[in-house]
Amino acid sequence: RHVWEDYKDRAYAFTHTEYGKKIYARRKETIERSFADSKELHGLRYCRMRGLAKAAEQCLLTAAVQNMKKIANILSNRDIMQSVKRCLLFLPTYTKPAGKGRVLSVI
């Protein structure tokens, strides 16, 4: 047996627990989706150049592009949320009855 076989066995056993099954089910939504986007949207289906170093360069550039897209989406969503929060500060707040004598504050 190889030195890593014990660790491989533990990892395999973990994937058969309830928590492991739940995590593994999310894999297709996260990890596999990223590889699919690389292939479909960023031209990683085929290597454009020959050689291991140039293929690695293409993979790294593709990953960098995907990371930049994620950062841009996060920043744009944060800007949107900050704009919404600024707008909500200027809206008047009022209360309406929530039933049974309770008062619900609504913005």
PDB file of C-alpha atoms in Angstrom:
ATOM      1  CA  ARG A   1       0.000   0.000   0.000  1.00  0.00           C
ATOM      2  CA  HIS A   2       1.068   3.514  -0.727  1.00  0.00           C
ATOM      3  CA  VAL A   3       1.732   5.973   2.086  1.00  0.00           C
ATOM      4  CA  TRP A   4      -1.389   7.973   1.207  1.00  0.00           C
ATOM      5  CA  GLU A   5      -3.776   5.009   1.092  1.00  0.00           C
ATOM      6  CA  ASP A   6      -4.934   5.516   4.688  1.00  0.00           C
ATOM      7  CA  TYR A   7      -5.827   9.124   3.923  1.00  0.00           C
ATOM      8  CA  LYS A   8      -7.596   8.099   0.725  1.00  0.00           C
ATOM      9  CA  ASP A   9      -9.619   5.540   2.671  1.00  0.00           C
ATOM     10  CA  ARG A  10     -10.625   8.157   5.247  1.00  0.00           C
ATOM     11  CA  ALA A  11     -11.671  10.573   2.506  1.00  0.00           C
ATOM     12  CA  TYR A  12     -13.696   7.862   0.781  1.00  0.00           C
ATOM     13  CA  ALA A  13     -15.390   6.917   4.063  1.00  0.00           C
ATOM     14  CA  PHE A  14     -16.214  10.574   4.695  1.00  0.00           C
ATOM     15  CA  THR A  15     -18.046  10.845   1.372  1.00  0.00           C
ATOM     16  CA  HIS A  16     -20.441   8.147   2.593  1.00  0.00           C
ATOM     17  CA  THR A  17     -21.499  10.010   5.750  1.00  0.00           C
ATOM     18  CA  GLU A  18     -24.580  12.256   5.722  1.00  0.00           C
ATOM     19  CA  TYR A  19     -22.501  15.421   5.918  1.00  0.00           C
ATOM     20  CA  GLY A  20     -20.101  14.153   3.256  1.00  0.00           C
ATOM     21  CA  LYS A  21     -22.979  13.381   0.889  1.00  0.00           C
ATOM     22  CA  LYS A  22     -24.382  16.866   1.395  1.00  0.00           C
ATOM     23  CA  ILE A  23     -21.037  18.507   0.636  1.00  0.00           C
ATOM     24  CA  TYR A  24     -20.360  16.267  -2.356  1.00  0.00           C
ATOM     25  CA  ALA A  25     -23.781  17.095  -3.816  1.00  0.00           C
ATOM     26  CA  ARG A  26     -22.802  20.781  -3.900  1.00  0.00           C
ATOM     27  CA  ARG A  27     -19.680  19.963  -5.911  1.00  0.00           C
ATOM     28  CA  LYS A  28     -21.551  20.068  -9.217  1.00  0.00           C
ATOM     29  CA  GLU A  29     -22.778  23.568  -8.432  1.00  0.00           C
ATOM     30  CA  THR A  30     -19.398  24.983  -7.489  1.00  0.00           C
ATOM     31  CA  ILE A  31     -16.313  23.135  -8.681  1.00  0.00           C
ATOM     32  CA  GLU A  32     -17.700  21.469 -11.784  1.00  0.00           C
ATOM     33  CA  ARG A  33     -19.474  24.682 -12.816  1.00  0.00           C
ATOM     34  CA  SER A  34     -16.160  26.513 -12.789  1.00  0.00           C
ATOM     35  CA  PHE A  35     -14.566  23.927 -15.082  1.00  0.00           C
ATOM     36  CA  ALA A  36     -17.577  24.015 -17.392  1.00  0.00           C
ATOM     37  CA  ASP A  37     -17.347  27.803 -17.639  1.00  0.00           C
ATOM     38  CA  SER A  38     -13.638  27.514 -18.398  1.00  0.00           C
ATOM     39  CA  LYS A  39     -14.383  25.178 -21.265  1.00  0.00           C
ATOM     40  CA  GLU A  40     -17.451  26.883 -22.690  1.00  0.00           C
ATOM     41  CA  LEU A  41     -16.778  30.576 -22.087  1.00  0.00           C
ATOM     42  CA  HIS A  42     -13.003  30.897 -21.914  1.00  0.00           C
ATOM     43  CA  GLY A  43     -11.699  28.549 -24.576  1.00  0.00           C
ATOM     44  CA  LEU A  44     -10.114  25.967 -22.307  1.00  0.00           C
ATOM     45  CA  ARG A  45     -11.561  23.069 -24.261  1.00  0.00           C
ATOM     46  CA  TYR A  46      -8.412  22.954 -26.404  1.00  0.00           C
ATOM     47  CA  CYS A  47      -4.890  24.212 -25.765  1.00  0.00           C
ATOM     48  CA  ARG A  48      -3.952  26.970 -28.152  1.00  0.00           C
ATOM     49  CA  MET A  49      -0.201  26.396 -27.939  1.00  0.00           C
ATOM     50  CA  ARG A  50       2.075  23.392 -27.592  1.00  0.00           C
ATOM     51  CA  GLY A  51       4.100  22.471 -24.558  1.00  0.00           C
ATOM     52  CA  LEU A  52       3.430  21.998 -20.897  1.00  0.00           C
ATOM     53  CA  ALA A  53       4.567  25.486 -19.901  1.00  0.00           C
ATOM     54  CA  LYS A  54       2.365  27.202 -22.477  1.00  0.00           C
ATOM     55  CA  ALA A  55      -0.633  25.019 -21.602  1.00  0.00           C
ATOM     56  CA  ALA A  56      -0.116  25.885 -17.926  1.00  0.00           C
ATOM     57  CA  GLU A  57       0.080  29.558 -18.895  1.00  0.00           C
ATOM     58  CA  GLN A  58      -3.268  29.305 -20.688  1.00  0.00           C
ATOM     59  CA  CYS A  59      -4.840  27.621 -17.655  1.00  0.00           C
ATOM     60  CA  LEU A  60      -3.487  30.257 -15.282  1.00  0.00           C
ATOM     61  CA  LEU A  61      -4.702  33.100 -17.499  1.00  0.00           C
ATOM     62  CA  THR A  62      -8.143  31.511 -17.700  1.00  0.00           C
ATOM     63  CA  ALA A  63      -8.266  31.157 -13.913  1.00  0.00           C
ATOM     64  CA  ALA A  64      -7.141  34.768 -13.514  1.00  0.00           C
ATOM     65  CA  VAL A  65      -9.929  35.928 -15.821  1.00  0.00           C
ATOM     66  CA  GLN A  66     -12.509  33.938 -13.861  1.00  0.00           C
ATOM     67  CA  ASN A  67     -11.243  35.412 -10.588  1.00  0.00           C
ATOM     68  CA  MET A  68     -11.430  38.941 -12.026  1.00  0.00           C
ATOM     69  CA  LYS A  69     -15.012  38.302 -13.097  1.00  0.00           C
ATOM     70  CA  LYS A  70     -15.899  37.103  -9.585  1.00  0.00           C
ATOM     71  CA  ILE A  71     -14.291  40.174  -8.020  1.00  0.00           C
ATOM     72  CA  ALA A  72     -16.119  42.489 -10.438  1.00  0.00           C
ATOM     73  CA  ASN A  73     -19.453  40.820  -9.647  1.00  0.00           C
ATOM     74  CA  ILE A  74     -18.865  41.083  -5.906  1.00  0.00           C
ATOM     75  CA  LEU A  75     -17.875  44.736  -6.157  1.00  0.00           C
ATOM     76  CA  SER A  76     -20.827  45.619  -8.368  1.00  0.00           C
ATOM     77  CA  ASN A  77     -23.227  43.843  -5.998  1.00  0.00           C
ATOM     78  CA  ARG A  78     -21.660  45.634  -3.044  1.00  0.00           C
ATOM     79  CA  ASP A  79     -22.071  48.987  -4.810  1.00  0.00           C
ATOM     80  CA  ILE A  80     -25.707  48.134  -5.547  1.00  0.00           C
ATOM     81  CA  MET A  81     -26.333  47.168  -1.940  1.00  0.00           C
ATOM     82  CA  GLN A  82     -24.691  50.351  -0.662  1.00  0.00           C
ATOM     83  CA  SER A  83     -26.847  52.408  -3.041  1.00  0.00           C
ATOM     84  CA  VAL A  84     -29.979  50.629  -1.832  1.00  0.00           C
ATOM     85  CA  LYS A  85     -29.014  51.223   1.793  1.00  0.00           C
ATOM     86  CA  ARG A  86     -28.418  54.924   1.082  1.00  0.00           C
ATOM     87  CA  CYS A  87     -31.852  55.178  -0.544  1.00  0.00           C
ATOM     88  CA  LEU A  88     -33.507  53.401   2.372  1.00  0.00           C
ATOM     89  CA  LEU A  89     -32.058  55.929   4.807  1.00  0.00           C
ATOM     90  CA  PHE A  90     -34.154  58.669   3.220  1.00  0.00           C
ATOM     91  CA  LEU A  91     -37.440  56.740   3.158  1.00  0.00           C
ATOM     92  CA  PRO A  92     -39.861  57.638   5.930  1.00  0.00           C
ATOM     93  CA  THR A  93     -40.526  54.870   8.398  1.00  0.00           C
ATOM     94  CA  TYR A  94     -44.017  54.131   9.620  1.00  0.00           C
ATOM     95  CA  THR A  95     -45.622  51.602  11.863  1.00  0.00           C
ATOM     96  CA  LYS A  96     -48.603  49.445  11.104  1.00  0.00           C
ATOM     97  CA  PRO A  97     -50.510  47.127  13.381  1.00  0.00           C
ATOM     98  CA  ALA A  98     -49.336  43.532  13.226  1.00  0.00           C
ATOM     99  CA  GLY A  99     -52.328  42.079  15.016  1.00  0.00           C
ATOM    100  CA  LYS A 100     -53.049  41.392  18.686  1.00  0.00           C
ATOM    101  CA  GLY A 101     -51.725  44.726  19.861  1.00  0.00           C
ATOM    102  CA  ARG A 102     -48.244  44.328  18.341  1.00  0.00           C
ATOM    103  CA  VAL A 103     -46.735  47.085  16.226  1.00  0.00           C
ATOM    104  CA  LEU A 104     -44.510  46.232  13.286  1.00  0.00           C
ATOM    105  CA  SER A 105     -42.016  48.849  12.101  1.00  0.00           C
ATOM    106  CA  VAL A 106     -41.682  48.946   8.318  1.00  0.00           C
ATOM    107  CA  ILE A 107     -39.111  50.779   6.281  1.00  0.00           C
TER     108      ILE A 107
END
